[in-house]
Amino acid sequence: MKVLLAGGAGYIGSHTCIELVNAGFEPVIVDDFANSSPIAVKRIEEITGRKIRLYTIDVCNEEELEKVFKENEIGSIVHFAGYKAVGESVKLPLKYYRNNLDSTFALLSLCEKYDVNSFIFSSSATVYGMSEDVPYHEDLPTGCLNPYGWTKYMNEQILRDYAKVHPSFSTVLLRYFNPIGAHESGLIGDNPEGIPNNLMPYVCQVASGKLEKLHIFGNDYPTPDGTGVRDYLHVVDLAKGHVKAIDYSIENKGSIEINLGTGIGYSVLDVVNSFEKANGIKIPYVIDGRRPGDNATSYADPSRANKLLGWKAEKTIVDMCKDAWNWQKNNPRGYKE
Ligand code: UDP
């Protein structure tokens, strides 16, 4: 079965593409490389030994996107395409709302036209907002803190509403926690532009000497060591969750929200210590003030994924730190050759 991966050359999309090939699916990547690289697709081909069908198209451009549906019998869609920098979304809300919602409108209108009834959406734990009710389970009230988060929230609602009036349609809204790590080959991984916003890419650039030290955003949170606690999961585990979600969507109709996380919370200092132990590299750090919009603790109740998808994260924090560093070490400039 052909699976359209919208934004399939990105960090999570590229890892998912590999797991789909491993599971016998035929991925078709649609990506305009706005925030990714064609080299990622070459690397996927190197890892899988398969030629990957690729369309260099902006997913928001429905007219061009239709070509993909005309030329391929698409059985399922996984929608990863979207801008994802929280800070930028606050400064440029229109850019985020337009891009992150238009892509969904284009995909759904083509789903309607070409009778595609399986749709997996990259949502995020960000939809739980500042809730202190951990672990987060899917029935908690949702609400967001920035335009990026609201685009996840709104896309979920658009998909739920679409599913209500299309009885054959099935959508799985995957709420990711904090994906880190990289494929064990070290050929693909997270490739942020400029100075990273997220913890693990920042730690990796400190380890490589590119950045001088880590700035820890606050050590006065109500957590065991005062630093923020998150549910970090290995990107390959996350990728496998998408394969399970496709299987589920083929068997079940309607819409469902599903958390993908380990259910374990690690603090920033836990991550630093694990990285140092796993890789034998010291990470110098300073404690700075809290970052606006960060909450103290976020981790998943992953029981719905266990029960409905038969999915459970398998890799440890040590695996995540080793694989993240292996990628960084082998590709100090990311995909830039
Ligand atoms: N963090 C930090 N320094 C950084 C980046 C992140 O101390 O340079 C902290 C952040 O405050 C949070 C955790 O690391 O507690 C994870 O942050 P990240 O941006 O990776 O994910 P998110 O905040 O979206 O969960």
Short mmCIF file of C-alpha atoms and ligand atoms in Angstrom, two decimals:
data_model
loop_
_atom_site.label_atom_id
_atom_site.label_comp_id
_atom_site.label_asym_id
_atom_site.label_seq_id
_atom_site.Cartn_x
_atom_site.Cartn_y
_atom_site.Cartn_z
CA MET A 1 0.00 0.00 0.00
CA LYS A 2 1.23 3.48 -0.89
CA VAL A 3 1.54 5.93 2.00
CA LEU A 4 1.87 9.64 1.24
CA LEU A 5 4.29 11.26 3.68
CA ALA A 6 3.63 15.00 3.68
CA GLY A 7 6.84 16.53 5.01
CA GLY A 8 8.47 13.11 4.78
CA ALA A 9 12.05 14.40 4.48
CA GLY A 10 12.00 15.98 7.94
CA TYR A 11 13.27 14.56 11.21
CA ILE A 12 10.28 12.39 12.14
CA GLY A 13 9.12 11.84 8.56
CA SER A 14 12.47 10.41 7.43
CA HIS A 15 12.61 7.92 10.31
CA THR A 16 8.99 6.94 9.67
CA CYS A 17 9.74 6.41 6.00
CA ILE A 18 12.33 3.77 6.93
CA GLU A 19 9.99 1.96 9.30
CA LEU A 20 7.27 1.95 6.63
CA VAL A 21 9.64 0.32 4.14
CA ASN A 22 10.63 -2.22 6.84
CA ALA A 23 6.93 -3.01 7.37
CA GLY A 24 6.28 -3.55 3.64
CA PHE A 25 4.59 -0.23 2.82
CA GLU A 26 5.49 1.92 -0.17
CA PRO A 27 6.20 5.48 0.99
CA VAL A 28 5.73 8.47 -1.31
CA ILE A 29 7.42 11.60 0.05
CA VAL A 30 6.03 15.07 -0.64
CA ASP A 31 8.30 17.83 0.64
CA ASP A 32 9.38 21.27 -0.53
CA PHE A 33 12.55 21.17 1.61
CA ALA A 34 11.56 24.42 3.33
CA ASN A 35 13.03 23.02 6.53
CA SER A 36 14.62 19.75 5.39
CA SER A 37 17.12 18.45 2.87
CA PRO A 38 16.97 16.24 -0.22
CA ILE A 39 20.08 14.55 1.19
CA ALA A 40 17.84 13.00 3.86
CA VAL A 41 15.97 11.20 1.08
CA LYS A 42 19.24 9.93 -0.41
CA ARG A 43 20.21 8.66 3.04
CA ILE A 44 16.86 6.87 3.43
CA GLU A 45 17.58 5.17 0.12
CA GLU A 46 21.03 4.19 1.35
CA ILE A 47 19.60 2.72 4.57
CA THR A 48 16.68 0.87 2.98
CA GLY A 49 18.32 -0.07 -0.32
CA ARG A 50 15.16 1.20 -2.06
CA LYS A 51 14.43 4.04 -4.42
CA ILE A 52 11.96 6.37 -2.69
CA ARG A 53 9.34 8.15 -4.77
CA LEU A 54 9.72 11.88 -4.13
CA TYR A 55 7.68 14.93 -5.15
CA THR A 56 9.27 18.33 -4.49
CA ILE A 57 6.00 20.14 -3.91
CA ASP A 58 4.63 22.54 -1.29
CA VAL A 59 1.86 20.54 0.40
CA CYS A 60 -0.26 23.74 0.61
CA ASN A 61 -0.37 23.92 -3.20
CA GLU A 62 -3.43 21.79 -3.86
CA GLU A 63 -3.19 22.04 -7.61
CA GLU A 64 0.34 20.64 -7.69
CA LEU A 65 -0.38 18.18 -4.92
CA GLU A 66 -3.16 16.64 -6.99
CA LYS A 67 -0.50 15.22 -9.30
CA VAL A 68 0.60 12.90 -6.49
CA PHE A 69 -2.94 11.55 -6.12
CA LYS A 70 -3.37 11.17 -9.88
CA GLU A 71 -0.11 9.28 -10.29
CA ASN A 72 -0.35 7.07 -7.20
CA GLU A 73 -3.11 5.09 -5.57
CA ILE A 74 -2.67 6.52 -2.08
CA GLY A 75 -3.96 4.26 0.69
CA SER A 76 -2.96 6.37 3.67
CA ILE A 77 -1.54 9.79 4.49
CA VAL A 78 0.81 10.79 7.28
CA HIS A 79 0.88 14.56 7.68
CA PHE A 80 4.17 15.82 9.16
CA ALA A 81 4.44 19.00 7.07
CA GLY A 82 4.50 22.18 9.10
CA TYR A 83 6.53 24.91 10.68
CA LYS A 84 7.58 24.02 14.19
CA ALA A 85 9.55 26.82 15.87
CA VAL A 86 7.52 27.94 18.87
CA GLY A 87 9.26 31.33 19.27
CA GLU A 88 8.94 32.17 15.57
CA SER A 89 5.24 31.28 15.67
CA VAL A 90 4.69 33.97 18.31
CA LYS A 91 6.38 36.55 16.10
CA LEU A 92 4.85 35.40 12.81
CA PRO A 93 1.44 33.92 13.68
CA LEU A 94 -0.03 34.34 10.22
CA LYS A 95 2.82 32.43 8.61
CA TYR A 96 2.15 29.53 10.99
CA TYR A 97 -1.65 29.52 10.75
CA ARG A 98 -1.58 29.81 6.98
CA ASN A 99 1.02 27.14 6.29
CA ASN A 100 0.11 24.64 8.99
CA LEU A 101 -3.62 24.77 8.25
CA ASP A 102 -3.55 25.16 4.45
CA SER A 103 -1.57 21.93 4.14
CA THR A 104 -4.34 20.07 5.97
CA PHE A 105 -7.05 21.68 3.85
CA ALA A 106 -5.24 20.70 0.64
CA LEU A 107 -4.70 17.12 1.81
CA LEU A 108 -8.28 16.70 3.04
CA SER A 109 -9.87 18.11 -0.07
CA LEU A 110 -7.84 15.60 -2.10
CA CYS A 111 -8.81 12.82 0.34
CA GLU A 112 -12.41 13.67 -0.44
CA LYS A 113 -11.82 13.71 -4.18
CA TYR A 114 -9.71 10.54 -4.35
CA ASP A 115 -11.49 8.65 -1.56
CA VAL A 116 -8.49 8.31 0.75
CA ASN A 117 -9.72 7.21 4.14
CA SER A 118 -6.69 6.82 6.38
CA PHE A 119 -5.02 9.92 7.78
CA ILE A 120 -2.38 10.07 10.52
CA PHE A 121 -1.63 13.48 11.96
CA SER A 122 1.54 14.67 13.73
CA SER A 123 0.06 16.32 16.75
CA SER A 124 1.89 17.18 19.92
CA ALA A 125 1.74 17.10 23.70
CA THR A 126 1.73 20.87 23.37
CA VAL A 127 -2.09 20.63 23.12
CA TYR A 128 -2.17 19.87 26.87
CA GLY A 129 -0.98 23.46 27.45
CA MET A 130 0.14 24.22 30.98
CA SER A 131 -1.87 21.40 32.55
CA GLU A 132 -0.23 20.18 35.75
CA ASP A 133 -2.28 17.02 35.74
CA VAL A 134 0.52 14.54 34.90
CA PRO A 135 0.72 12.01 33.43
CA TYR A 136 -1.18 13.50 30.50
CA HIS A 137 -3.94 11.26 29.24
CA GLU A 138 -5.88 11.91 26.07
CA ASP A 139 -9.13 12.98 27.72
CA LEU A 140 -7.62 15.93 29.57
CA PRO A 141 -8.88 19.34 28.50
CA THR A 142 -6.70 20.90 25.81
CA GLY A 143 -5.54 24.46 25.15
CA CYS A 144 -2.35 26.04 23.86
CA LEU A 145 0.17 28.74 24.65
CA ASN A 146 1.42 29.85 21.23
CA PRO A 147 0.36 29.85 17.56
CA TYR A 148 2.43 26.73 16.82
CA GLY A 149 0.49 24.84 19.49
CA TRP A 150 -2.82 26.24 18.30
CA THR A 151 -2.15 24.96 14.77
CA LYS A 152 -1.81 21.45 16.23
CA TYR A 153 -5.00 21.94 18.22
CA MET A 154 -6.92 23.35 15.23
CA ASN A 155 -5.72 20.63 12.87
CA GLU A 156 -6.94 18.01 15.33
CA GLN A 157 -10.37 19.68 15.37
CA ILE A 158 -10.52 19.98 11.58
CA LEU A 159 -9.76 16.27 11.26
CA ARG A 160 -12.32 15.30 13.92
CA ASP A 161 -15.00 17.38 12.15
CA TYR A 162 -14.10 15.91 8.75
CA ALA A 163 -14.28 12.38 10.17
CA LYS A 164 -17.75 13.04 11.60
CA VAL A 165 -19.24 13.56 8.14
CA HIS A 166 -17.15 10.97 6.27
CA PRO A 167 -18.12 7.62 7.79
CA SER A 168 -15.43 5.67 5.90
CA PHE A 169 -12.69 7.99 7.10
CA SER A 170 -10.28 7.20 9.90
CA THR A 171 -7.86 9.60 11.52
CA VAL A 172 -5.33 8.98 14.27
CA LEU A 173 -4.12 12.15 15.99
CA LEU A 174 -0.73 11.23 17.38
CA ARG A 175 0.33 13.44 20.27
CA TYR A 176 4.11 13.24 20.36
CA PHE A 177 6.03 13.91 23.53
CA ASN A 178 9.75 14.79 23.10
CA PRO A 179 11.37 12.83 20.26
CA ILE A 180 15.18 12.75 20.38
CA GLY A 181 17.91 10.41 19.11
CA ALA A 182 18.53 9.30 15.57
CA HIS A 183 18.62 6.23 13.35
CA GLU A 184 21.30 3.84 14.57
CA SER A 185 23.16 4.12 11.24
CA GLY A 186 24.00 7.76 12.07
CA LEU A 187 22.91 8.69 8.54
CA ILE A 188 19.74 10.61 9.41
CA GLY A 189 18.82 12.72 12.42
CA ASP A 190 17.57 16.04 13.71
CA ASN A 191 18.97 18.89 11.63
CA PRO A 192 17.93 22.24 13.11
CA GLU A 193 18.84 25.46 11.27
CA GLY A 194 20.95 27.85 13.32
CA ILE A 195 21.10 27.66 17.10
CA PRO A 196 18.87 24.81 18.28
CA ASN A 197 15.80 25.56 20.40
CA ASN A 198 15.40 22.03 21.69
CA LEU A 199 17.43 20.45 24.43
CA MET A 200 19.08 17.43 22.79
CA PRO A 201 20.33 19.15 19.61
CA TYR A 202 21.74 21.90 21.84
CA VAL A 203 23.50 19.35 24.07
CA CYS A 204 24.96 17.67 20.97
CA GLN A 205 26.36 20.95 19.69
CA VAL A 206 27.94 21.62 23.09
CA ALA A 207 29.46 18.13 22.98
CA SER A 208 30.92 18.85 19.54
CA GLY A 209 32.38 22.17 20.69
CA LYS A 210 30.17 24.18 18.34
CA LEU A 211 28.44 25.80 21.32
CA GLU A 212 30.27 26.66 24.50
CA LYS A 213 27.83 25.56 27.18
CA LEU A 214 24.26 24.56 27.77
CA HIS A 215 21.90 27.13 29.26
CA ILE A 216 19.48 25.36 31.56
CA PHE A 217 16.20 27.25 31.66
CA GLY A 218 15.38 27.32 35.35
CA ASN A 219 16.22 25.14 38.36
CA ASP A 220 13.43 26.37 40.59
CA TYR A 221 10.61 24.21 39.23
CA PRO A 222 8.67 21.93 41.58
CA THR A 223 10.54 18.85 40.26
CA PRO A 224 13.02 16.53 42.06
CA ASP A 225 16.10 18.58 40.99
CA GLY A 226 14.34 21.83 40.07
CA THR A 227 14.85 21.52 36.28
CA GLY A 228 12.03 20.85 33.80
CA VAL A 229 10.84 17.28 33.35
CA ARG A 230 9.88 15.87 29.93
CA ASP A 231 9.00 12.53 28.35
CA TYR A 232 11.86 11.94 25.89
CA LEU A 233 11.33 9.13 23.41
CA HIS A 234 13.57 7.67 20.73
CA VAL A 235 12.59 8.88 17.25
CA VAL A 236 12.75 5.28 15.93
CA ASP A 237 10.19 4.18 18.54
CA LEU A 238 8.08 7.16 17.52
CA ALA A 239 8.41 6.20 13.85
CA LYS A 240 7.22 2.66 14.62
CA GLY A 241 4.15 4.17 16.32
CA HIS A 242 3.12 5.61 12.94
CA VAL A 243 3.21 2.19 11.29
CA LYS A 244 0.93 0.87 14.05
CA ALA A 245 -1.34 3.89 13.66
CA ILE A 246 -1.76 3.18 9.93
CA ASP A 247 -2.68 -0.43 10.70
CA TYR A 248 -5.19 0.79 13.29
CA SER A 249 -6.74 3.31 10.89
CA ILE A 250 -7.33 0.63 8.30
CA GLU A 251 -9.29 -1.45 10.83
CA ASN A 252 -11.16 1.35 12.66
CA LYS A 253 -13.18 4.37 11.53
CA GLY A 254 -13.64 7.80 13.11
CA SER A 255 -11.09 9.87 15.00
CA ILE A 256 -8.91 9.11 17.98
CA GLU A 257 -6.21 10.98 19.88
CA ILE A 258 -3.25 8.84 20.97
CA ASN A 259 -0.22 9.83 23.04
CA LEU A 260 3.18 8.59 21.93
CA GLY A 261 5.57 8.79 24.87
CA THR A 262 7.41 6.45 27.20
CA GLY A 263 5.48 7.43 30.32
CA ILE A 264 8.79 8.30 32.04
CA GLY A 265 9.84 11.84 32.92
CA TYR A 266 13.49 12.91 32.90
CA SER A 267 14.75 16.29 34.07
CA VAL A 268 17.18 18.45 32.09
CA LEU A 269 19.94 17.40 34.49
CA ASP A 270 18.99 13.72 34.04
CA VAL A 271 19.46 14.19 30.29
CA VAL A 272 22.82 15.92 30.77
CA ASN A 273 24.02 13.15 33.12
CA SER A 274 22.80 10.38 30.81
CA PHE A 275 24.51 12.02 27.83
CA GLU A 276 27.78 12.36 29.73
CA LYS A 277 27.66 8.71 30.87
CA ALA A 278 26.57 7.31 27.51
CA ASN A 279 29.20 9.17 25.50
CA GLY A 280 31.98 9.97 27.95
CA ILE A 281 31.79 13.69 27.16
CA LYS A 282 31.39 16.44 29.73
CA ILE A 283 28.59 18.98 29.07
CA PRO A 284 29.35 22.31 30.72
CA TYR A 285 26.22 24.22 31.70
CA VAL A 286 24.93 27.33 33.45
CA ILE A 287 21.60 27.86 35.08
CA ASP A 288 19.56 30.65 33.48
CA GLY A 289 16.06 31.92 34.17
CA ARG A 290 12.96 30.03 33.10
CA ARG A 291 12.00 30.13 29.42
CA PRO A 292 8.58 31.80 28.99
CA GLY A 293 5.84 29.30 28.21
CA ASP A 294 7.67 26.26 29.64
CA ASN A 295 5.87 24.14 32.18
CA ALA A 296 7.50 22.18 34.98
CA THR A 297 6.56 18.64 34.10
CA SER A 298 5.16 16.88 31.07
CA TYR A 299 4.97 13.14 30.52
CA ALA A 300 2.55 10.78 28.85
CA ASP A 301 0.10 8.22 29.99
CA PRO A 302 0.89 5.89 27.06
CA SER A 303 -1.71 3.25 27.96
CA ARG A 304 -4.02 4.02 25.04
CA ALA A 305 -1.17 3.48 22.56
CA ASN A 306 -0.29 0.23 24.35
CA LYS A 307 -3.89 -0.98 24.26
CA LEU A 308 -5.15 0.21 20.87
CA LEU A 309 -1.97 0.18 18.79
CA GLY A 310 -0.01 -2.53 20.57
CA TRP A 311 2.82 0.02 20.72
CA LYS A 312 5.31 0.61 23.50
CA ALA A 313 8.53 2.61 23.42
CA GLU A 314 11.46 0.21 23.75
CA LYS A 315 14.62 2.29 23.70
CA THR A 316 16.22 3.79 26.80
CA ILE A 317 17.51 7.28 27.51
CA VAL A 318 21.05 5.89 27.06
CA ASP A 319 20.14 4.63 23.55
CA MET A 320 18.70 8.07 22.78
CA CYS A 321 21.85 9.89 23.94
CA LYS A 322 24.19 7.49 22.09
CA ASP A 323 22.28 7.69 18.83
CA ALA A 324 21.87 11.47 19.00
CA TRP A 325 25.63 11.87 19.46
CA ASN A 326 26.47 9.30 16.77
CA TRP A 327 24.45 11.37 14.27
CA GLN A 328 25.95 14.69 15.39
CA LYS A 329 29.51 13.34 15.43
CA ASN A 330 29.22 11.90 11.92
CA ASN A 331 27.41 14.95 10.52
CA PRO A 332 28.78 18.04 12.29
CA ARG A 333 27.15 20.26 9.66
CA GLY A 334 23.94 18.26 9.46
CA TYR A 335 23.03 17.51 5.85
CA LYS A 336 25.29 20.24 4.50
CA GLU A 337 28.00 18.56 2.48
N1 UDP B 1 15.88 23.34 27.86
C1 UDP B 1 16.99 23.93 28.44
N2 UDP B 1 17.93 24.50 27.63
C2 UDP B 1 17.83 24.51 26.28
C3 UDP B 1 16.71 23.89 25.68
C4 UDP B 1 15.74 23.33 26.50
O1 UDP B 1 17.12 23.95 29.67
O2 UDP B 1 18.72 25.05 25.60
C5 UDP B 1 14.87 22.69 28.71
C6 UDP B 1 13.45 23.26 28.58
O3 UDP B 1 13.28 24.33 29.49
C7 UDP B 1 12.60 22.03 28.92
C8 UDP B 1 13.42 20.87 28.38
O4 UDP B 1 14.77 21.34 28.29
O5 UDP B 1 12.46 21.88 30.32
C9 UDP B 1 12.98 20.38 27.01
O6 UDP B 1 12.94 21.49 26.12
P1 UDP B 1 12.66 21.31 24.57
O7 UDP B 1 12.68 22.67 23.95
O8 UDP B 1 13.60 20.29 24.00
O9 UDP B 1 11.20 20.66 24.50
P2 UDP B 1 9.78 21.26 24.99
O10 UDP B 1 10.00 22.43 25.88
O11 UDP B 1 9.09 21.60 23.75
O12 UDP B 1 9.13 20.14 25.73
#
